[in-house]
Coordinates of C-alpha atoms in Angstrom, one line a residue:
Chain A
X297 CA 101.8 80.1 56.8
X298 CA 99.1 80.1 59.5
X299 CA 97.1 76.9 59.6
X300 CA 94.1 76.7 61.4
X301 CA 92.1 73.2 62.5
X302 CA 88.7 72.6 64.0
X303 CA 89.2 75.4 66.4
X304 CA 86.4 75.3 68.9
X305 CA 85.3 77.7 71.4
X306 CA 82.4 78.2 73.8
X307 CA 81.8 81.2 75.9
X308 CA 79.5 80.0 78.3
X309 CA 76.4 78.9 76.2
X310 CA 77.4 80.4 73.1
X311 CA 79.3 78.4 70.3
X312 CA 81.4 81.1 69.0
X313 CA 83.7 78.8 67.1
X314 CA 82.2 75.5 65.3
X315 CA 85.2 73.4 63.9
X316 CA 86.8 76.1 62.5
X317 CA 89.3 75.0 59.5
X318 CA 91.1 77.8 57.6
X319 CA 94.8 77.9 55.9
X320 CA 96.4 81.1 55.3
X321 CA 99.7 81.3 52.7
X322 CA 102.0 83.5 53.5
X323 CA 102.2 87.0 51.8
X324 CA 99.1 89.3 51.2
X325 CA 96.5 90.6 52.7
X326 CA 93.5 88.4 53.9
X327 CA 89.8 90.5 55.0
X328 CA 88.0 88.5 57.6
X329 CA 84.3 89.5 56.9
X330 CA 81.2 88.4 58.6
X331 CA 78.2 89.9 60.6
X332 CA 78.2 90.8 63.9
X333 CA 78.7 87.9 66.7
X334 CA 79.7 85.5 63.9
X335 CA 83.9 84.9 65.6
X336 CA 86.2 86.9 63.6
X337 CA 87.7 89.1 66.8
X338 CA 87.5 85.7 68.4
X339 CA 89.1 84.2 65.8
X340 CA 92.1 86.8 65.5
X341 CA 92.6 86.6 69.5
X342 CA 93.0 82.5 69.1
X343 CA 95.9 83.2 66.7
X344 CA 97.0 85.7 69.6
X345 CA 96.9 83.5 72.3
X346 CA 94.7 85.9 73.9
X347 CA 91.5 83.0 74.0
X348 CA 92.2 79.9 74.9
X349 CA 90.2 77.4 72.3
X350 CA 88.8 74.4 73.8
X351 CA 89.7 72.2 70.9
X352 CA 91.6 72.5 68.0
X353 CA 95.4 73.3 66.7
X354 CA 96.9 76.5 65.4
X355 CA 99.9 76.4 63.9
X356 CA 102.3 79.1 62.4
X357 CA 105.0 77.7 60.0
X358 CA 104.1 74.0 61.6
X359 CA 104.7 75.0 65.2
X360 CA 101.9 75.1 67.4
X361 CA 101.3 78.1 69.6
X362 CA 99.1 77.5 71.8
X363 CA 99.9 78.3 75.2
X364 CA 103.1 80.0 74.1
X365 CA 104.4 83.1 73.9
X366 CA 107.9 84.2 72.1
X367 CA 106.2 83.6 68.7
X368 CA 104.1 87.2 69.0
X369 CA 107.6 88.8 68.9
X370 CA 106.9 88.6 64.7
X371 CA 103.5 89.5 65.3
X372 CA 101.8 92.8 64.9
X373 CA 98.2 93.5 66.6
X374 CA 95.8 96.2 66.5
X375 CA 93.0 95.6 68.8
X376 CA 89.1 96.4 67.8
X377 CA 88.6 99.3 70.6
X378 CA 91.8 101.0 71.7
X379 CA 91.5 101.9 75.9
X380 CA 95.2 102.9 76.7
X381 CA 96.2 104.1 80.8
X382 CA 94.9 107.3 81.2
X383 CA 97.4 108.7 83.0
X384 CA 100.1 108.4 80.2
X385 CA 100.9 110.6 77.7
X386 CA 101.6 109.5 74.1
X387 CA 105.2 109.2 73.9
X388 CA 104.9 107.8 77.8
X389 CA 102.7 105.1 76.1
X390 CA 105.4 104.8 72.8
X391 CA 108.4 104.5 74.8
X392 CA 106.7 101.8 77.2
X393 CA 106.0 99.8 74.2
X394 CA 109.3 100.0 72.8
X395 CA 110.9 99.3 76.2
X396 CA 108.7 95.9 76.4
X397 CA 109.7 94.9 73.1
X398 CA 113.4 94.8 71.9
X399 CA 113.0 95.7 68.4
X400 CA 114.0 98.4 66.5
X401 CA 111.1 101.0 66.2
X402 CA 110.0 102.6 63.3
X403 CA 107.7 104.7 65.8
X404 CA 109.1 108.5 64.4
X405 CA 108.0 108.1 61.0
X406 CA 104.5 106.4 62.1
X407 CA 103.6 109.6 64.2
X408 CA 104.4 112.2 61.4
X409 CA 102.7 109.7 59.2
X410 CA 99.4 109.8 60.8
X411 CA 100.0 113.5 62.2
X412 CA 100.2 112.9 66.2
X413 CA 102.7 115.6 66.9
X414 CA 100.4 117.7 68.1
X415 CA 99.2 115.4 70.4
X416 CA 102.7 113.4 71.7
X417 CA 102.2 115.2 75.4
X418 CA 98.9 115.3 75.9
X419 CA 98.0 112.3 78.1
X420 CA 95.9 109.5 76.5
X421 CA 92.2 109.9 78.4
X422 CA 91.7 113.3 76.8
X423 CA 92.3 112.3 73.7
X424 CA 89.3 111.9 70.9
X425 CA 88.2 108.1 69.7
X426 CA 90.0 109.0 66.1
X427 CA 93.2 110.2 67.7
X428 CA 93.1 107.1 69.9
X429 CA 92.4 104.9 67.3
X430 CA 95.8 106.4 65.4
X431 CA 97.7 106.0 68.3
X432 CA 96.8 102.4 68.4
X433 CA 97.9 102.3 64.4
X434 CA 101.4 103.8 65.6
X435 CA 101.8 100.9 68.2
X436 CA 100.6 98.4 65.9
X437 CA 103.1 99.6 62.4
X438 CA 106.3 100.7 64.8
X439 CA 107.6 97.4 64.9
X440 CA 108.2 95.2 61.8
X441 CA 106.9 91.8 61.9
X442 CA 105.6 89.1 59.2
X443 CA 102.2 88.5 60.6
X444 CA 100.1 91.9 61.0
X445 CA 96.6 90.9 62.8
X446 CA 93.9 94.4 62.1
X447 CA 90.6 94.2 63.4
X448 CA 88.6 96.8 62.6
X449 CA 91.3 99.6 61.8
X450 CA 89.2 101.8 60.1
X451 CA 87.5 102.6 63.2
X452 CA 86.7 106.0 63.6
X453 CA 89.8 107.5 60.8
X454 CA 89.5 110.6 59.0
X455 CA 89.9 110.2 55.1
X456 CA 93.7 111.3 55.1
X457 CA 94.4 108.9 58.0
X458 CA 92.8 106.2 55.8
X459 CA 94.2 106.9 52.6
X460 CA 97.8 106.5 54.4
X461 CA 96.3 103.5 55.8
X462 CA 95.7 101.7 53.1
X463 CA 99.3 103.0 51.4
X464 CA 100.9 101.7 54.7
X465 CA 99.4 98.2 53.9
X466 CA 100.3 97.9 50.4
X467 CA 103.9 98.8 51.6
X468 CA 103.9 96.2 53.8
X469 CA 101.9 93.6 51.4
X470 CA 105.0 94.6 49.0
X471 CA 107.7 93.5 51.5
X472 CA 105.6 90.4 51.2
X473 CA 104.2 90.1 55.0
X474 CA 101.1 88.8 56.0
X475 CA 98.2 91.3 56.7
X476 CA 94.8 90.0 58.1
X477 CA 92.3 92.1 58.5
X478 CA 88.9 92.6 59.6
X479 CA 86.3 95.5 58.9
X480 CA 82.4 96.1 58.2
X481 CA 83.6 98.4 55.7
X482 CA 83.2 96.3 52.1
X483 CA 84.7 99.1 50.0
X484 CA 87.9 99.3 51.6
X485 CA 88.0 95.1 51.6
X486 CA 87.4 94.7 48.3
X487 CA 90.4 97.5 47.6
X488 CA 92.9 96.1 49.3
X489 CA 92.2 92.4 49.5
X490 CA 93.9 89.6 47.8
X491 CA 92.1 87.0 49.7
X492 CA 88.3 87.0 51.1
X493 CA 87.7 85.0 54.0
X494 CA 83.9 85.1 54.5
X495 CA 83.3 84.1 58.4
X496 CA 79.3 82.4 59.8
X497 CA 78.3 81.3 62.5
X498 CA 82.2 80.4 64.1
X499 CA 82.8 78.8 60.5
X500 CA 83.9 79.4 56.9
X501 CA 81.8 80.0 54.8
X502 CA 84.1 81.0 51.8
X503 CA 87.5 81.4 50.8
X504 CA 89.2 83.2 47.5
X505 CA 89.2 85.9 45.8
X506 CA 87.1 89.0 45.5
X507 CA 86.4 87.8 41.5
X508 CA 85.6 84.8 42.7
X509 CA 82.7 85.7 45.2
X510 CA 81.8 87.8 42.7
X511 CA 81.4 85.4 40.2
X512 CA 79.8 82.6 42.6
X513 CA 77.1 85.0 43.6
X514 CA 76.6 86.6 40.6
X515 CA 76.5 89.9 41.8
X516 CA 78.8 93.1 40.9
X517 CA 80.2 94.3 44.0
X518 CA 82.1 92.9 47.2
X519 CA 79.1 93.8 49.0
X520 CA 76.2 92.6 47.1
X521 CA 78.2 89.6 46.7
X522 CA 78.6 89.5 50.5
X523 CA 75.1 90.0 51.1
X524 CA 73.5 87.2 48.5
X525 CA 75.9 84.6 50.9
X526 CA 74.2 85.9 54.0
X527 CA 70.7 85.3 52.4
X528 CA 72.0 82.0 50.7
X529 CA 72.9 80.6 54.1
X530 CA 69.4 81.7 55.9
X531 CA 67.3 78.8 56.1
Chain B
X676 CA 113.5 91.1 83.3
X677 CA 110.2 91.9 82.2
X678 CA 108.4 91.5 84.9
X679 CA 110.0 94.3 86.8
X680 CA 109.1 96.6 83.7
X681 CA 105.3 95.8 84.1
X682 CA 106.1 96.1 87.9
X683 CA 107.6 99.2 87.5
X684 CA 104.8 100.9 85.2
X685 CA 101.9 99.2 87.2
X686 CA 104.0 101.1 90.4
X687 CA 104.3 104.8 88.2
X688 CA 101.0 104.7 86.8
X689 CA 99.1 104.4 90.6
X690 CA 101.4 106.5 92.0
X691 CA 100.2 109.0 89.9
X692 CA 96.9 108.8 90.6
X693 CA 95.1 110.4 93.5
X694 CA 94.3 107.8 96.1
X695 CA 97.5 106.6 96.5
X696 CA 98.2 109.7 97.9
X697 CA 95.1 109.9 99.7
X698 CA 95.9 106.9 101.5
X699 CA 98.9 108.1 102.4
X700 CA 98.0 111.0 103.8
X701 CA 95.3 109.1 105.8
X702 CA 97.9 107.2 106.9
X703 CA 100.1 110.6 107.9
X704 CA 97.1 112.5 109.5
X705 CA 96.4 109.0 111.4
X706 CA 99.8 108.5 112.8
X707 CA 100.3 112.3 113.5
X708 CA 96.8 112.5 115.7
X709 CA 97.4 109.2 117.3
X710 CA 100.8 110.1 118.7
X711 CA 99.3 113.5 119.4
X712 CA 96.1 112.1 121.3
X713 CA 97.8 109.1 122.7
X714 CA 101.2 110.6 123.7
X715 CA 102.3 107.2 124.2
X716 CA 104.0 105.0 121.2
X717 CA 103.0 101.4 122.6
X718 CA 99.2 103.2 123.2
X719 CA 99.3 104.6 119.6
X720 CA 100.6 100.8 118.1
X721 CA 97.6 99.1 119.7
X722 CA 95.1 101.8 118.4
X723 CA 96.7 101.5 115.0
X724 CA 96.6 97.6 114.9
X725 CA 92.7 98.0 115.2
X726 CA 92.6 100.0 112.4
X727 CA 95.6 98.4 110.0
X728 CA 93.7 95.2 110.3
X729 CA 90.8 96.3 108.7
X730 CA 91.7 99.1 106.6
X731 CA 94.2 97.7 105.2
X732 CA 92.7 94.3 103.8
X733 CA 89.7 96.5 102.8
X734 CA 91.7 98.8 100.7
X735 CA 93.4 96.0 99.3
X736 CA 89.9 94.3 98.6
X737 CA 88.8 97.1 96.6
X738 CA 91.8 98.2 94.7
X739 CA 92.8 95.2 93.9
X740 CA 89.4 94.3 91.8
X741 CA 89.1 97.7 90.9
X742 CA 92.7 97.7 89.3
X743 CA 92.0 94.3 87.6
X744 CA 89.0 95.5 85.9
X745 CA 89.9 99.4 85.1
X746 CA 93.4 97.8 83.3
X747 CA 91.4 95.3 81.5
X748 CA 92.4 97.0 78.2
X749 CA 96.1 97.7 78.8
X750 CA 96.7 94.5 80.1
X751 CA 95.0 92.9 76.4
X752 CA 97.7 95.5 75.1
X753 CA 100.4 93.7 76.6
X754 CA 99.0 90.4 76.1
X755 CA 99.2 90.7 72.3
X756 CA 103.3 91.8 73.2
X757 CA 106.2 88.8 73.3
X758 CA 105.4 88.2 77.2
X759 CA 104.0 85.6 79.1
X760 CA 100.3 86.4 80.5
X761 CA 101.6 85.3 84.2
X762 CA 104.2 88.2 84.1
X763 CA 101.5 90.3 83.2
X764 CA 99.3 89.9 85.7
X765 CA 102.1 89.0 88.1
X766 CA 103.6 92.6 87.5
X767 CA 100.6 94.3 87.9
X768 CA 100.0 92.3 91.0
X769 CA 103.8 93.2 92.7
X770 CA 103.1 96.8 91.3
X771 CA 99.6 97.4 93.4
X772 CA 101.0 95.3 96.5
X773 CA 103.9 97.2 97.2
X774 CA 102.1 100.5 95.8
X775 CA 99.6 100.0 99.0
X776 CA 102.7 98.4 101.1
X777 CA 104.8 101.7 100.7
X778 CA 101.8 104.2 101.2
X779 CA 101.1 102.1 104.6
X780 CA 105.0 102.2 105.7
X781 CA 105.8 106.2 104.4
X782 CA 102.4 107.0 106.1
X783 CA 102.7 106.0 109.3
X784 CA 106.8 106.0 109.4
X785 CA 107.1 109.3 108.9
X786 CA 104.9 110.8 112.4
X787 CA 106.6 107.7 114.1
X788 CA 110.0 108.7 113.2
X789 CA 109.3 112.3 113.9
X790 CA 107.9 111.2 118.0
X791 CA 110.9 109.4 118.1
X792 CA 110.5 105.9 117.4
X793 CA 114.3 105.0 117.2
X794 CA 114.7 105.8 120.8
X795 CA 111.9 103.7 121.8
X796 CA 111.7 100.0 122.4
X797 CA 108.7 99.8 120.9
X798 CA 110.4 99.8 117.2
X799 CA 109.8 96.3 116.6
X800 CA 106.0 96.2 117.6
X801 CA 105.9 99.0 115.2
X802 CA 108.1 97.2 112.7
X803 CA 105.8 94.2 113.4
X804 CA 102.9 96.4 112.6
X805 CA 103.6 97.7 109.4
X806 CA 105.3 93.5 108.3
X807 CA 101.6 92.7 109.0
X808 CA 100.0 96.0 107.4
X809 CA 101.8 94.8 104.3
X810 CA 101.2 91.0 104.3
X811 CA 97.6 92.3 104.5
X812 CA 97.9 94.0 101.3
X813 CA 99.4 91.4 99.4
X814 CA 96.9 88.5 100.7
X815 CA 93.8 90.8 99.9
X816 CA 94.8 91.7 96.8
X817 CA 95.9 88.9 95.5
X818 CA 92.3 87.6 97.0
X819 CA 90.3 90.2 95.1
X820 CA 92.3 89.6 91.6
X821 CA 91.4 85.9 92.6
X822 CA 87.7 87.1 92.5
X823 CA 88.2 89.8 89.0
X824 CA 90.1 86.2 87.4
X825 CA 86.7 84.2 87.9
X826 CA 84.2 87.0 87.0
X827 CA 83.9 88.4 84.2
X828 CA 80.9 91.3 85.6
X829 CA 81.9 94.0 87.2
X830 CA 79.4 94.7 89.3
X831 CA 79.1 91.5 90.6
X832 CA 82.6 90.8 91.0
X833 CA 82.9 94.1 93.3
X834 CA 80.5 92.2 95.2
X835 CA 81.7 89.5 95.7
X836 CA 85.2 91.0 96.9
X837 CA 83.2 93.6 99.1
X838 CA 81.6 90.6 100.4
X839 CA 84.6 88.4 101.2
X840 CA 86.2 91.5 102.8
X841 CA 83.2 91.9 105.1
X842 CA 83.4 88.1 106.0
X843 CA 86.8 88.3 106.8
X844 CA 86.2 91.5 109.0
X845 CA 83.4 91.5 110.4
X846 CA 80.8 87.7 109.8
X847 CA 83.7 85.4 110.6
X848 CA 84.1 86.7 113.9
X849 CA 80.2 86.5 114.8
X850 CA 80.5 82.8 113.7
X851 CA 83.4 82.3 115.9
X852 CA 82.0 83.7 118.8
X853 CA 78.8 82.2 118.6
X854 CA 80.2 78.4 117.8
X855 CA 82.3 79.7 121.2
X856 CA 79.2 80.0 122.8
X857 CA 77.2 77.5 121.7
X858 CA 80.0 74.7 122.4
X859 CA 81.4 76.0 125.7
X860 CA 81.5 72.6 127.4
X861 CA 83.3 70.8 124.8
X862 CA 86.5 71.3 124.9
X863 CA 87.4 73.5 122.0
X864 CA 90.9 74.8 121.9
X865 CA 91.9 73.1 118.7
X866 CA 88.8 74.1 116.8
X867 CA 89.4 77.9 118.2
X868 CA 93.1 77.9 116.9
X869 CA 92.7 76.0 113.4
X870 CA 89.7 78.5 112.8
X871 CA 91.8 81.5 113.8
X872 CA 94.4 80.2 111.1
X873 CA 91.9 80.0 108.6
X874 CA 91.1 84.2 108.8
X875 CA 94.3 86.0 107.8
X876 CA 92.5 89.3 109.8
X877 CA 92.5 87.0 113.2
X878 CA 96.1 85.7 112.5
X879 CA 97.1 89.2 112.1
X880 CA 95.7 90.5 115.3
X881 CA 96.8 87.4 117.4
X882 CA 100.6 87.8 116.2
X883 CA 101.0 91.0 117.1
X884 CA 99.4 91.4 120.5
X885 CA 101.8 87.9 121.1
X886 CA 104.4 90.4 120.2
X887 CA 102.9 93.3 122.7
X888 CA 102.1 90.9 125.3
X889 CA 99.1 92.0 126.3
X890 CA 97.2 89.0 127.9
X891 CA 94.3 91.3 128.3
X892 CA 93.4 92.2 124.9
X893 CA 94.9 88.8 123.6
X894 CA 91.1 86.8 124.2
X895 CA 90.2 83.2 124.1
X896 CA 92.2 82.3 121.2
X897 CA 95.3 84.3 122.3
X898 CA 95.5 82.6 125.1
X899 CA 95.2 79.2 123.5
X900 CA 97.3 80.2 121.2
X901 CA 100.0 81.3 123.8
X902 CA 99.5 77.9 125.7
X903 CA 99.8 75.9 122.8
X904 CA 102.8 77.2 121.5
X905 CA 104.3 79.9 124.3
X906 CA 104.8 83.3 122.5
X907 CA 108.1 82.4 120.0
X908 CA 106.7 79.4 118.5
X909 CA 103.1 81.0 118.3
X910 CA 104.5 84.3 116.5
X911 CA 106.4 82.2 114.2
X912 CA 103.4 79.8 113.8
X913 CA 101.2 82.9 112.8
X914 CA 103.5 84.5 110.3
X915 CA 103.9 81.5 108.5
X916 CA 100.3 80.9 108.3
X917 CA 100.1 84.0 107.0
X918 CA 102.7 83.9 104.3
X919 CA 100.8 80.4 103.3
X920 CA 97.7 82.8 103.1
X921 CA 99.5 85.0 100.4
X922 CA 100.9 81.7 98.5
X923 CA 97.7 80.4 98.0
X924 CA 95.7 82.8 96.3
X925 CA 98.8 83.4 94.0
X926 CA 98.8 79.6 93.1
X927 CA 95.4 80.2 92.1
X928 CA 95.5 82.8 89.6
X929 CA 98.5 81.1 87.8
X930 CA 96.5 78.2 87.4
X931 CA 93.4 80.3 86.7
X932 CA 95.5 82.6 83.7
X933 CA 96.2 79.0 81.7
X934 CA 92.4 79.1 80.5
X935 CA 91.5 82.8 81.4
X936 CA 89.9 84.3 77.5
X937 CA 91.1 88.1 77.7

């Protein structure tokens, strides 16, 4: 269980993070949506370590980890824009990975599964912003861990690649980890979310259930729904 | 330990790129044409120290910041990894350091070796040379990933290091000469020797024309520097100071990386 309290962060003059409060149970998978600008890669990096908050606790199963380290060995990451050396070659980058980390890797079946043979020599600057972003999915899935942090991951995927996307994340929702995940896309959120975590303005705006929102707003679809909050909260 | 396996890759992946070996083969071409031109090794080692002092701290200046930036994404790769963010940037540190150390000593060992260094007393200037050459390297870059650390803007960061690199090199020696100047009747020894501590390019030059003994080319603060401390003291003096000028800037980005946002 992740638990989250008045997280605060500033980058320079810009309040990215207002008190932030959020609790995530373990087990499902949790879409982190909001505009533009409004904290969720922020957000996702906090739980990283990767930005330091200026204020605030984050805690996974009660133990803090800020400014520590050895509890992203059960984490899984997939960062919003993948730029990998350009001098290595797939299976260069895979086996540096799996040298850094010493867990068993899953990475065989995660490059047949999104089709990279083709592509295991060629090195990583020539390859196309889809490929890339696959590659990044094979870094993220070859290891098994209970926390699986996504933002954006449908960036730039062909249909096939999404469709074993998605089944990759009910598999892994089934073995009863926790998936967080962020996207602009509100079709594929409101497929495979359990939970809808509704981000403004560096806070929460909303927490449940697709129904729910659905219900709250009135409105028929994820996105509609979505979008009657973002007019709600205008002034 | 994983901070030789970030070393290691950091190491692999610029020694695959195409400046490393250019610098090495500047390095090669310079010590070939030098020992050619000069026909003389200790004439060739003093020719060489004008260049190391700059070149070297230069290159350092702008790989290191250009390094920093250009593996901005990789390192945020290993950063979301089980490792500590100081072994991360430490690694990558060691790995461009010794990646310019190594070009420097291969470079200029190999025409050396070939003239016939080993049956020449001047192997320890040149061994002295290349200690500093490298020192060089590791304060400068650690300087310029000092500057990348602090700025998050590429273009002005560059500056700034291309800037600091220039001060070192070329402004801080105006100043010194001119405060020289202006303050000849005061007696100004100590002020001449702290501020030739305080530039790790003067340090360098001072040690190792201590170590050729050339009062001649040694200048004001060579010779207060040899008066002060005679030429074994001074020598150790100015390779500690130096050593001091490679711990600090490392101090500083380990306590820069607690609240660096990546």
């Amino acid at each position: 269980m992740i638990r989250i309290d008045n997280l605060k962060k500033r980058f320079g003059r810009l309040e990215v993070l207002k008190s932030l409060c959020l609790e995530i149970n373990a087990g499902g998978i949790i879409s982190v949506l909001g505009p533009n600008g409004s904290g969720k890669t922020t957000l996702i990096k906090s739980i990283l370590g990767m930005v330091v908050p200026d204020n605030g606790s984050i805690t996974i199963d009660g133990r803090s980890v800020l400014r520590r380290w050895r509890y992203r060995d059960n984490i899984s990451y997939l960062p919003q824009i993948a730029h990998f050396p350009g001098n290595l070659s797939v299976t260069e980058l895979v086996r540096m990975v799996r040298d850094l980390r010493s867990k068993e890797s899953r990475h065989p079946e995660m490059i047949e599964l999104f089709e990279l043979e083709p592509f295991l020599n060629k090195k990583l600057s020539n390859l196309s912003g889809g490929t890339k972003q696959k590659v990044n999915l094979v870094l993220t899935f070859m290891f098994e861990s209970d926390l699986i942090l996504l933002d954006e991951p449908t960036a730039g995927l062909d249909p096939i690649s999404l469709i074993h996307l998605r089944e990759l994340l009910q598999r892994e929702r089934s073995k009863g980890r926790t998936i967080i995940v962020t996207t602009h896309i509100m079709s594929f959120a409101e497929e495979i979310s359990d939970e809808i975590v509704f981000v403004l303005d560096g806070k929460i705006h909303f927490k449940g259930s697709v129904t729910q929102i659905q219900d709250d707003t009135g409105q028929a679809t994820l996105e509609t729904a979505i979008a009657a909050l973002l007019r709600s909260s205008q002034p | 330990m994983t901070i030789f396996k970030i070393l290691k890759y950091s190491f692999f992946d610029l020694n695959r790129s195409r400046w490393s070996y250019a610098y090495l083969l500047f390095y090669l071409s310079l010590g070939f044409v030098l020992l050619f031109l000069n026909n003389d090794l200790s004439k060739a080692i003093i020719t060489l120290l004008n260049v190391i002092i700059v070149l070297t701290p230069l290159i350092g200046t702008v790989l290191g910041i250009t390094y920093f930036y250009s593996s901005a994404e990789f390192t945020e790769l290993l950063l979301a990894q089980p490792i500590k963010r100081t072994t991360i940037i430490f690694g990558q540190y060691l790995g461009l350091s010794l990646s310019l150390s190594v070009s420097l000593v291969i470079g200029l060992g190999i025409p050396f070796l070939a003239y016939g260094l080993f049956r020449s007393s001047a192997i320890f200037d040149f061994a002295l040379l290349l200690v500093i050459g490298s020192l060089l390297s590791f304060i400068f870059v650690a300087l310029a990933f000092n500057i990348a650390l602090s700025r998050e803007n590429r273009v002005k960061g560059f500056g700034y290091a291309i800037l600091m690199w220039l001060f070192f090199a070329v402004i801080y020696d105006g100043l010194f000469l001119i405060s020289l100047v202006v303050f000849d009747d005061y007696p100004i020894d100590r002020f001449a020797l702290i501020a030739t501590m305080l530039n790790p390019i003067d340090l360098s030059r001072i040690l190792i024309l201590m170590k050729l003994d050339i009062s001649a080319l040694m200048g004001y603060t060579g010779a207060v520097f040899e008066r002060f401390f005679g030429t074994g003291i001074g020598m150790t003096m100015s390779l500690g100071a130096l050593v001091v000028w490679c711990l600090v800037p490392v101090l500083r980005i380990r306590q820069k990386l607690v609240k660096k946002d990546f």
